[in-house]
mmCIF file of C-alpha atoms in Angstrom:
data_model
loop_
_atom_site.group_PDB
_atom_site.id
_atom_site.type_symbol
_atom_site.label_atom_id
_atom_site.label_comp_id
_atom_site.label_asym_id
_atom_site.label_seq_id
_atom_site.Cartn_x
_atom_site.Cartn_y
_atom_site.Cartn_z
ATOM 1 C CA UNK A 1495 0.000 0.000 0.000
ATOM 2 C CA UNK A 1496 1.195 3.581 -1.012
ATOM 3 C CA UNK A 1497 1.355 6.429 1.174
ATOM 4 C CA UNK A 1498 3.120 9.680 1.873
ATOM 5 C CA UNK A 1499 4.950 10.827 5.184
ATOM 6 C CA UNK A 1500 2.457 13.881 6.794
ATOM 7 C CA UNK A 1501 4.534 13.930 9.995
ATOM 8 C CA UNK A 1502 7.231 12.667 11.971
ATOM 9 C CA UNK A 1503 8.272 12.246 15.619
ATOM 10 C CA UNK A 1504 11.411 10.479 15.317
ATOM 11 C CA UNK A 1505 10.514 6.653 15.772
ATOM 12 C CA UNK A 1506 7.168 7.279 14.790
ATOM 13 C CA UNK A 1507 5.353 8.681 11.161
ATOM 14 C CA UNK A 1508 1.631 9.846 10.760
ATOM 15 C CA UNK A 1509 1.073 8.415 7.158
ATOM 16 C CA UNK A 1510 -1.580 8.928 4.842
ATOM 17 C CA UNK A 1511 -2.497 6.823 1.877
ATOM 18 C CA UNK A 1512 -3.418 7.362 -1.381
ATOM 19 C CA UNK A 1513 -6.828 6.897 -0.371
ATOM 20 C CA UNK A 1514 -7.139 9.366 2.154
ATOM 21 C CA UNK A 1515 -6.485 7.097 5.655
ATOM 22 C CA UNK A 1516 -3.997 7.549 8.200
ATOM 23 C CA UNK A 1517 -2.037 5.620 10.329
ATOM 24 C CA UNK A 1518 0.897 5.410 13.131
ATOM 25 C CA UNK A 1519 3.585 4.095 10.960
ATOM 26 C CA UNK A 1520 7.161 3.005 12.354
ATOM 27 C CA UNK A 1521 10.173 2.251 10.116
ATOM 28 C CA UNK A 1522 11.525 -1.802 9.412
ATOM 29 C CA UNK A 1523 14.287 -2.281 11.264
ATOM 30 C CA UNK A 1524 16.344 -2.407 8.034
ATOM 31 C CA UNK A 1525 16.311 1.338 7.362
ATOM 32 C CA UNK A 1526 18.130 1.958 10.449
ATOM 33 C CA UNK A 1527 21.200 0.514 9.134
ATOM 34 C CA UNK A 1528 21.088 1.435 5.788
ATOM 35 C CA UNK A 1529 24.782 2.650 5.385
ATOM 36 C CA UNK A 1530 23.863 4.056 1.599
ATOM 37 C CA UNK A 1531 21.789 6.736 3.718
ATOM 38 C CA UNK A 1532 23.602 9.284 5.141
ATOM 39 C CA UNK A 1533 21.099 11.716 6.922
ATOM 40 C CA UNK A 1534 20.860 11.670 10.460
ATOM 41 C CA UNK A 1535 16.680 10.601 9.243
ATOM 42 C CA UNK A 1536 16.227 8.316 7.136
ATOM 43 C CA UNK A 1537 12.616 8.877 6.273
ATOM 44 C CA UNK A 1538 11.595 12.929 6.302
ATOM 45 C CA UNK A 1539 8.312 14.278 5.716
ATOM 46 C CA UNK A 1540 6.940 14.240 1.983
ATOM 47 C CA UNK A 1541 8.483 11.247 1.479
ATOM 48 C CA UNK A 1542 6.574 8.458 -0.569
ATOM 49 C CA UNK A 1543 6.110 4.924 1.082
ATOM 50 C CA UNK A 1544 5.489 1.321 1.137
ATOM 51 C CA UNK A 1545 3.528 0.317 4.087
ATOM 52 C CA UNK A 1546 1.725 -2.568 5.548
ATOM 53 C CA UNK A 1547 -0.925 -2.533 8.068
ATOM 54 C CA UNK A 1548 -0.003 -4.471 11.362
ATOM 55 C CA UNK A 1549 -3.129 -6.953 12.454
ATOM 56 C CA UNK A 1550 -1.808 -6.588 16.124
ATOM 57 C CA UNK A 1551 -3.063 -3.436 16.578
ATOM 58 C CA UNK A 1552 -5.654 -1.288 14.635
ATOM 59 C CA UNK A 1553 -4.416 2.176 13.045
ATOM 60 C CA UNK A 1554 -0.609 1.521 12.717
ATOM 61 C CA UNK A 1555 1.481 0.196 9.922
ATOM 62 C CA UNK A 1556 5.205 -0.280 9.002
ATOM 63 C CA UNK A 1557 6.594 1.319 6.696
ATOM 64 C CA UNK A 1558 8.502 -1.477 4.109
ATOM 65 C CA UNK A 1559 10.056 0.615 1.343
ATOM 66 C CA UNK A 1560 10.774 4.420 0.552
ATOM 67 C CA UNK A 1561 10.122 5.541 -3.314
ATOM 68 C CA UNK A 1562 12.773 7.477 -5.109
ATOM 69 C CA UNK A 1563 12.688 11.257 -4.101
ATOM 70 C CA UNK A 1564 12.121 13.731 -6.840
ATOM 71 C CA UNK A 1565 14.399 16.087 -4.275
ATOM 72 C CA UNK A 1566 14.686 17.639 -0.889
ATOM 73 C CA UNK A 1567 16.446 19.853 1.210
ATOM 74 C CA UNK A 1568 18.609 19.512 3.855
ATOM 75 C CA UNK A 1569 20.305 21.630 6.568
ATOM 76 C CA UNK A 1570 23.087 20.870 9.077
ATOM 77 C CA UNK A 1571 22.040 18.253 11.437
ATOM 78 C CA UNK A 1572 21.491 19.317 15.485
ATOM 79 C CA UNK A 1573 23.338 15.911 16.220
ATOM 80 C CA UNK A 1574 26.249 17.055 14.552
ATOM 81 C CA UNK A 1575 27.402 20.312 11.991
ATOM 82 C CA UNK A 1576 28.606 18.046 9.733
ATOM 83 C CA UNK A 1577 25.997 15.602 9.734
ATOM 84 C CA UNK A 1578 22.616 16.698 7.502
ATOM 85 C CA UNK A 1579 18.744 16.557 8.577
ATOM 86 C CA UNK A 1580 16.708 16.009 5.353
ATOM 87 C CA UNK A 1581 13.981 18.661 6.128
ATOM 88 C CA UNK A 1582 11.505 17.644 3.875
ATOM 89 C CA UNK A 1583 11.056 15.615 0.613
ATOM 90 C CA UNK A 1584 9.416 15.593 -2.831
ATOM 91 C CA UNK A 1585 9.033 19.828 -3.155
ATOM 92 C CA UNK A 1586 7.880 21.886 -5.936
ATOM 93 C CA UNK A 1587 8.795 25.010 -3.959
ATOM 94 C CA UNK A 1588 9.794 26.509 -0.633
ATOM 95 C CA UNK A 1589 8.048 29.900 1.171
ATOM 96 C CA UNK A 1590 11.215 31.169 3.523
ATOM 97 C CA UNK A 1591 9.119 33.437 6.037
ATOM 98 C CA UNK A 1592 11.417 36.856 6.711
ATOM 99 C CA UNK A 1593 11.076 39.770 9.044
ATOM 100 C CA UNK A 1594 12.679 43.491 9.295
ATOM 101 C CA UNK A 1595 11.611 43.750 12.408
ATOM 102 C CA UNK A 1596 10.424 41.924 15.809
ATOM 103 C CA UNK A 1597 12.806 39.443 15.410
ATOM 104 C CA UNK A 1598 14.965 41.184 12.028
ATOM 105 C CA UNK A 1599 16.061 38.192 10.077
ATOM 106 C CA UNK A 1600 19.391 38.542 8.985
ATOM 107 C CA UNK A 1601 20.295 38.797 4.897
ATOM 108 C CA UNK A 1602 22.998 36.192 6.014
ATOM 109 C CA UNK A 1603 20.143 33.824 7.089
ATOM 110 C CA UNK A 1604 18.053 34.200 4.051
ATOM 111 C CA UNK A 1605 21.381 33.650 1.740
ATOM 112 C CA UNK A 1606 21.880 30.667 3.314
ATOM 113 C CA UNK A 1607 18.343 29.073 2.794
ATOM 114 C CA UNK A 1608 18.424 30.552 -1.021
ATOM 115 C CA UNK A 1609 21.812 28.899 -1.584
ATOM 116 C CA UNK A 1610 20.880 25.346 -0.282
ATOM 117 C CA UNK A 1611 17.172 25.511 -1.858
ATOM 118 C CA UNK A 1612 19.217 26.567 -5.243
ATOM 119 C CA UNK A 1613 21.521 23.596 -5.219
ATOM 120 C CA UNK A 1614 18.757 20.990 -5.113
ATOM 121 C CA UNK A 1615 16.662 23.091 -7.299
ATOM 122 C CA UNK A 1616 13.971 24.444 -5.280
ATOM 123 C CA UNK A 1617 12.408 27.259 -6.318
ATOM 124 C CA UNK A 1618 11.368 30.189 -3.302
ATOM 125 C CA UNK A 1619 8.851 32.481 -2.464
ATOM 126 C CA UNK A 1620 10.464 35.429 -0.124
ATOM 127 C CA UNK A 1621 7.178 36.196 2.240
ATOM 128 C CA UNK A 1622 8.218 39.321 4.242
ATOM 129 C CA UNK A 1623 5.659 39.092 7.279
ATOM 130 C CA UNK A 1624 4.630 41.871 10.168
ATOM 131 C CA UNK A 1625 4.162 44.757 7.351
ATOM 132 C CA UNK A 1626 2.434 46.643 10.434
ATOM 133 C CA UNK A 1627 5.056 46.819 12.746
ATOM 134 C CA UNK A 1628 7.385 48.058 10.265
ATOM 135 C CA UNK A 1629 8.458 51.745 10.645
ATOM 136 C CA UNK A 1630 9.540 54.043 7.351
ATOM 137 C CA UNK A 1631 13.349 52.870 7.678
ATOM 138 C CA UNK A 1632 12.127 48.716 7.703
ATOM 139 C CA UNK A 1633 9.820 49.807 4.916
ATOM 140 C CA UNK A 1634 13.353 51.403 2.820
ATOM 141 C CA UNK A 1635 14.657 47.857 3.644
ATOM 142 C CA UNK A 1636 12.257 45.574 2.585
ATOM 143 C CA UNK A 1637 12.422 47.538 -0.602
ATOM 144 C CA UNK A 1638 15.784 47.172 -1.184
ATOM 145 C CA UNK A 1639 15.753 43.647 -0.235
ATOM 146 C CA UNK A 1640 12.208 43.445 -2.948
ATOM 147 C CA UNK A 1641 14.208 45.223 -5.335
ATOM 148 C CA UNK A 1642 17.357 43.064 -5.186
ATOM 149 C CA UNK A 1643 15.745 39.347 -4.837
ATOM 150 C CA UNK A 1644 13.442 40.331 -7.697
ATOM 151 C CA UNK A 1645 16.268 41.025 -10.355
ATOM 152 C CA UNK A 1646 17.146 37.809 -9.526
ATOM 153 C CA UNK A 1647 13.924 36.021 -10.419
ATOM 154 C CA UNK A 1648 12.641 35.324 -6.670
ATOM 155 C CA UNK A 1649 9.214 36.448 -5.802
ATOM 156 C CA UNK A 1650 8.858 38.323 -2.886
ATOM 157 C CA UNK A 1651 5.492 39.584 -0.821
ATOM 158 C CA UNK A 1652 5.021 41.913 1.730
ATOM 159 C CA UNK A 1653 2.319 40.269 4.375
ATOM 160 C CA UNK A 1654 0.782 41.012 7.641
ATOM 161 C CA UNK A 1655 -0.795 37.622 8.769
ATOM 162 C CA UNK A 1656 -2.011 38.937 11.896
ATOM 163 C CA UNK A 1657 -4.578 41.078 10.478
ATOM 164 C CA UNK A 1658 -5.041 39.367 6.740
ATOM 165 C CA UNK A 1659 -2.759 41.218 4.288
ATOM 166 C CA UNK A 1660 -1.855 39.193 1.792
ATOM 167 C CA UNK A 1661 -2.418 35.765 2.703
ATOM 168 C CA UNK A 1662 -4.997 35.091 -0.181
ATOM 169 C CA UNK A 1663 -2.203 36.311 -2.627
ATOM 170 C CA UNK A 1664 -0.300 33.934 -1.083
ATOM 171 C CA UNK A 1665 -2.779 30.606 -1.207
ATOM 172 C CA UNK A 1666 -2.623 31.812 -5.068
ATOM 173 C CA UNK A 1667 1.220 30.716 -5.262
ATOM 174 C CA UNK A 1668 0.329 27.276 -3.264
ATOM 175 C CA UNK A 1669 -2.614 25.953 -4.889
ATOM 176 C CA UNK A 1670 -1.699 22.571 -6.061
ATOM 177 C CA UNK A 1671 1.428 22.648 -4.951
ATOM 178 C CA UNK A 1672 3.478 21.132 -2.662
ATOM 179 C CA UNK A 1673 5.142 23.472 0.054
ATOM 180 C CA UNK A 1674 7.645 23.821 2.191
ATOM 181 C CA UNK A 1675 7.363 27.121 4.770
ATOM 182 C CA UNK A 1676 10.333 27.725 6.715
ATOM 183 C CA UNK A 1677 11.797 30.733 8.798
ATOM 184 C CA UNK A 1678 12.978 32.066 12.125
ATOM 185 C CA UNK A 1679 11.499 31.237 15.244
ATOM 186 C CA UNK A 1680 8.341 34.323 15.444
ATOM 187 C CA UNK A 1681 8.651 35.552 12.369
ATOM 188 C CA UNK A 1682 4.800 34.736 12.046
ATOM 189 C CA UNK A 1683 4.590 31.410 10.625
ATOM 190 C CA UNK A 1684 2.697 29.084 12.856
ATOM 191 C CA UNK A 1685 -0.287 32.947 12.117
ATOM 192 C CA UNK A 1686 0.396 32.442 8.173
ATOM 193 C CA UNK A 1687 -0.675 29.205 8.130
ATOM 194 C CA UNK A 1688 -3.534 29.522 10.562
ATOM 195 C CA UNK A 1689 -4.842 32.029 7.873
ATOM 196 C CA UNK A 1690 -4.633 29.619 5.007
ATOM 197 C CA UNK A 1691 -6.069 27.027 6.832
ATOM 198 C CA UNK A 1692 -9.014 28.011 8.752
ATOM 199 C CA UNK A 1693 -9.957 25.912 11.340
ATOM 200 C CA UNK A 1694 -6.407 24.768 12.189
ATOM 201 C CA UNK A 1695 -5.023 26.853 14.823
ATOM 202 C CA UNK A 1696 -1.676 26.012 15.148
ATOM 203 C CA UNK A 1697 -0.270 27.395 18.684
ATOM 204 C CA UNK A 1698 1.719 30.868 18.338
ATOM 205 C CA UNK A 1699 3.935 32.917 20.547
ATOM 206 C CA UNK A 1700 5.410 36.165 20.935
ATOM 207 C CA UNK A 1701 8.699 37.349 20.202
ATOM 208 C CA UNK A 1702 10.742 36.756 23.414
ATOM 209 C CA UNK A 1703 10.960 40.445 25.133
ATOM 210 C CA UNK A 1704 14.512 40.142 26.471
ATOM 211 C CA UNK A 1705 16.391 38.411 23.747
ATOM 212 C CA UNK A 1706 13.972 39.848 20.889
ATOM 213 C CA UNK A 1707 14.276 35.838 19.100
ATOM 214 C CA UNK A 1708 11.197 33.819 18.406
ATOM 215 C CA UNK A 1709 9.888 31.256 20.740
ATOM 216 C CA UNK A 1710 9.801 27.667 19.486
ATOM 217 C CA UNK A 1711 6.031 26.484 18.766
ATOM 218 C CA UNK A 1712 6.652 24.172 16.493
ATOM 219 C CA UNK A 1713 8.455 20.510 17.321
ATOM 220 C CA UNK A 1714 8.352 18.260 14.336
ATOM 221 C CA UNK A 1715 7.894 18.863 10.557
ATOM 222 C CA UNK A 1716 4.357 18.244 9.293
ATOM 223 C CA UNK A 1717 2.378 18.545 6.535
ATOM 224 C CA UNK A 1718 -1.001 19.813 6.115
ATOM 225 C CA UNK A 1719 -4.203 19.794 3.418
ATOM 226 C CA UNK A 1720 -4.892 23.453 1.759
ATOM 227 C CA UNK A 1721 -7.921 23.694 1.823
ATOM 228 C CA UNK A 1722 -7.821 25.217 -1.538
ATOM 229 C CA UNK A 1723 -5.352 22.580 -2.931
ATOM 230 C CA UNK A 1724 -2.033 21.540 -2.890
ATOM 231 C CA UNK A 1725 -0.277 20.499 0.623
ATOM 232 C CA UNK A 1726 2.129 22.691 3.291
ATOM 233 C CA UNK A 1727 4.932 21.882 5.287
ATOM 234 C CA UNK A 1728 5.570 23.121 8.842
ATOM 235 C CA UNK A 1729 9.145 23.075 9.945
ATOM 236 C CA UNK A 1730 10.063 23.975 13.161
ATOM 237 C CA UNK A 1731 11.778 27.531 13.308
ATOM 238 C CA UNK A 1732 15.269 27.194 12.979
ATOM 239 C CA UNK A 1733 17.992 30.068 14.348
ATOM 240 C CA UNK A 1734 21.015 28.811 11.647
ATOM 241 C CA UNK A 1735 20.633 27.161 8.304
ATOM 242 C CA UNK A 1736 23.851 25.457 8.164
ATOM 243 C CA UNK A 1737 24.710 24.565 4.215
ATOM 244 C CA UNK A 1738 25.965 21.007 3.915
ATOM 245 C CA UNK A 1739 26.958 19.339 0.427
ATOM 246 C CA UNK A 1740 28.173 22.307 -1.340
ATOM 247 C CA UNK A 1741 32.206 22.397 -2.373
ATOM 248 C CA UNK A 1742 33.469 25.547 -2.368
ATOM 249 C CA UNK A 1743 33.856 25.265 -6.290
ATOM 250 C CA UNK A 1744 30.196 25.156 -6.215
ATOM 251 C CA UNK A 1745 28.776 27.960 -3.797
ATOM 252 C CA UNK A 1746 29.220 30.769 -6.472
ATOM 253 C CA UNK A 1747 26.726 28.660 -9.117
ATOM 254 C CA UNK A 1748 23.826 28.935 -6.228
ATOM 255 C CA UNK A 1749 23.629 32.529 -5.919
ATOM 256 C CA UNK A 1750 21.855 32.915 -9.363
ATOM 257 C CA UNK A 1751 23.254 36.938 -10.026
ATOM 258 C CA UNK A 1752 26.694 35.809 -10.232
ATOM 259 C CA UNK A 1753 25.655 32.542 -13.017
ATOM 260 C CA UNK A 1754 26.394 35.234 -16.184
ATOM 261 C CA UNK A 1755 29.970 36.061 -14.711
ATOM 262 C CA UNK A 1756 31.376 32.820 -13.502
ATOM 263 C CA UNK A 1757 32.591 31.789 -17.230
ATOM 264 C CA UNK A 1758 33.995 35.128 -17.926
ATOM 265 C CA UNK A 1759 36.844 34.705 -15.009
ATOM 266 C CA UNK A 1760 40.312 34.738 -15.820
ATOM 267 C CA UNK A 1761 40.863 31.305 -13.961
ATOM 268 C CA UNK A 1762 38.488 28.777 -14.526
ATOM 269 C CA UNK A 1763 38.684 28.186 -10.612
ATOM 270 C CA UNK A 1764 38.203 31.380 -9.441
ATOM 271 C CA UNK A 1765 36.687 31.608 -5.802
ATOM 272 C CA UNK A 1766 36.176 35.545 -6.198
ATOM 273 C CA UNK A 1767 38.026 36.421 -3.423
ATOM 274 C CA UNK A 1768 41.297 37.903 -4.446
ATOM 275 C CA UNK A 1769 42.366 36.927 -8.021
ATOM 276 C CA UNK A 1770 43.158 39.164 -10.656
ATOM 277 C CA UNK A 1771 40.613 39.039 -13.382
ATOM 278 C CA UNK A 1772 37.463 38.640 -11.587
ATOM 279 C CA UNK A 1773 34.655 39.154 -13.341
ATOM 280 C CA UNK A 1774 31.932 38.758 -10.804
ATOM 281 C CA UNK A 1775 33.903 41.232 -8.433
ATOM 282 C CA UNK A 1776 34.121 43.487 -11.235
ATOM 283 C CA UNK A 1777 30.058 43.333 -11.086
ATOM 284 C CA UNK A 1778 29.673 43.945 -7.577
ATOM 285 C CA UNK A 1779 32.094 46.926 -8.373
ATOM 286 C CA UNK A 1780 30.077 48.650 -10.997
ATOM 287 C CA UNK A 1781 26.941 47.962 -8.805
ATOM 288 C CA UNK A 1782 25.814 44.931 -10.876
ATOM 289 C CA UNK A 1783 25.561 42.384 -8.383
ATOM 290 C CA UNK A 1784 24.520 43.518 -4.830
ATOM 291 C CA UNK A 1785 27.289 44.104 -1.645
ATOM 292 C CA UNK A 1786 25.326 42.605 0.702
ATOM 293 C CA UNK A 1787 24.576 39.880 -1.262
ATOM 294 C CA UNK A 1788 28.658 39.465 -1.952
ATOM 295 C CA UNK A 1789 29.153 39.698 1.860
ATOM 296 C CA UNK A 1790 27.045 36.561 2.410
ATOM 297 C CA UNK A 1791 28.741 34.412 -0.102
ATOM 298 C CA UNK A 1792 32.280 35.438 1.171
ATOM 299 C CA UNK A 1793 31.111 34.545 4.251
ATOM 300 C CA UNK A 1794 29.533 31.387 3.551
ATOM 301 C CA UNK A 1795 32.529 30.365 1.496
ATOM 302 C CA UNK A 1796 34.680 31.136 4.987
ATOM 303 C CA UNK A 1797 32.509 28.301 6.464
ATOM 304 C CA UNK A 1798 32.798 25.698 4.371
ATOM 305 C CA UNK A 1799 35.212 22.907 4.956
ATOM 306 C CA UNK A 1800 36.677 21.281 1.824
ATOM 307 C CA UNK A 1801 37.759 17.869 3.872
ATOM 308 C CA UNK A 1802 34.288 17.275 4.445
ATOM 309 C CA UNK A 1803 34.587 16.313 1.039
ATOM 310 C CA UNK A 1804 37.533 13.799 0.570
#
C-alpha cells in the first residue's frame, strides 16, 4: 500500500495513503542501518512509502520501502554540523518566512536558505511578514531587499498575517502545490498558516521580550491539506541554516546573479576572493551584483570545509 509521510516524531510517522487514511507508521528495522543513507533521518516528511498494516493493533502500519525522491532539502544536522537533517522531501517550492523587524532576520540567514534551496533546485517564495510593525526605515529595507531578490527572479510579498494582508495572494502561489514554509522562530509562521487554513489553529507565541528571538512552537515537521489545494509543510523555526553538500567550487553557481559572470573569469577556478581578473567582483564593483549579497557568499565560502569532502 502507497502512502506519503504527513509527519514525523522520530521513531514514529503519521502516514496517509493514497486513499485518504492515516495511520501510526514506524520504520523496518532495516532502514536503520542502511549505510547508503547518510542523513541523520532516514525517512523525512513528503516522502513516498510502502507500508503494511499491522493486524496486532488497529491504526498503525510499518513502513517497508521508501520511493525514489524527486528532491529535498537539507540543513546541518542538530546531532552534529557536519551531519545533515533532510527537512523535507518531494518539493515543488519553498516559502522562507522573513522579518525586518520583531525578530529582524538577517540577509545572512536568508542567503543561506536561497543557496541550499538553489543547489537541489527548489524554487522560493520570499514572504516578508509583520508589514504593520514596520516603521519608514524597515519599509526602505524591505524595498531594497524586494528590489534586489526580484532582479534575480525570486518572488517576494510583503504580508501582515495577523490582520489578513496578503495571505490570499499567497494561497494563489500554493494551490496545487506542494510546500515547504520555513523561517525564524516568530517571524509569524505558525499565524500564516492559521490564515490559510481556517480551522487549524496552530499554537503561536510572541517574540521573546529580552532576547527579541522567536519562541519555538513548532516541534516536528508536518504537513497539512490546503484547503484550496495543494499540501504545506511546517518546519520547526530554525535560528542557523547550516549549508551542507556544497564544495566551495560550487557555492558561487547557487547565488543565481553571479551565473552570467562565472565563465567570464580569468581562472576557470576562481573563488572571487582575491584573483586578478574577476569578473563577478568586477560586477559587484560597478553595482551589478549587490554588496550585501557578496558579503554573504564570502562569508559562507569562509565556512565551508573542503575535507568534508575527501
Amino acid at each position: 500500500m502507497q502512502a506519503t509521510i504527513y509527519k514525523s516524531t522520530g521513531s514514529w510517522y503519521t502516514v496517509k495513503t493514497d486513499e485518504g487514511d492515516l495511520y501510526q507508521a514506524r520504520i523496518k528495522g532495516v532502514f536503520k542501518i542502511d549505510e547508503t543513507i547518510t542523513s541523520t533521518n532516514p525517512i523525512a516528511v513528503g516522502d513516498h512509502v510502502d507500508i503494511q498494516l499491522e493486524s496486532g493493533e488497529e491504526g498503525t502500519a510499518v513502513i517497508t520501502g521508501i520511493a525514489d525522491r524527486k528532491n529535498y532539502i537539507v540543513r546541518s544536522s542538530p546531532q552534529g554540523k557536519h551531519k545533515k537533517h533532510i527537512v523535507a522531501a518531494n518539493l515543488d517550492q519553498a516559502v522562507l518566512v522573513a522579518t525586518v523587524r520583531e525578530p529582524r532576520t538577517s540577509q545572512g540567514f536568508i542567503d543561506r536558505f536561497l543557496v541550499t534551496a538553489a543547489a537541489y533546485h527548489i524554487p522560493v517564495i520570499l514572504v516578508f511578514n509583520k508589514m504593520d510593525v514596520y516603521r519608514p526605515k524597515e519599509m526602505e529595507q524591505f524595498g531594497h531587499w524586494q528590489a534586489v531578490y526580484e532582479d534575480m527572479g525570486y518572488t517576494v510579498l510583503l504580508t501582515g498575517a495577523a490582520e489578513g494582508k496578503g495571505i490570499d495572494e499567497l494561497g494563489e502561489l500554493l494551490k496545487d502545490k506542494t510546500t515547504l514554509i520555513s523561517g525564524h522562530s516568530g517571524v509569524g509562521k505558525s499565524t500564516i498558516i492559521n490564515g490559510l487554513i481556517p480551522g487549524l489553529q496552530l499554537k503561536t507565541k510572541q517574540v521573546s521580550g529580552w532576547s527579541g528571538k522567536g519562541l519555538h512552537t513548532t516541534t516536528f515537521a508536518e504537513m497539512f491539506d490546503l484547503p484550496f489545494g495543494g499540501r504545506l509543510i511546517d518546519t520547526p523555526g530554525v535560528r542557523e541554516f547550516g549549508i551542507v553538500d556544497i564544495p566551495k567550487a560550487e557555492l558561487s553557481h547557487y547565488f543565481l546573479e553571479m551565473q552570467p559572470y562565472i565563465q567570464q573569469c580569468q581562472f576557470n577556478n576562481c573563488q572571487h576572493l582575491d584573483e586578478p581578473g574577476c569578473a563577478v567582483k568586477a560586477a559587484v564593483e560597478a553595482g551589478d551584483i549587490d554588496l550585501d549579497r557578496y558579503v554573504s557568499y564570502a562569508t559562507i565560502l569562509a565556512t565551508i570545509n573542503e575535507n568534508d569532502y575527501d
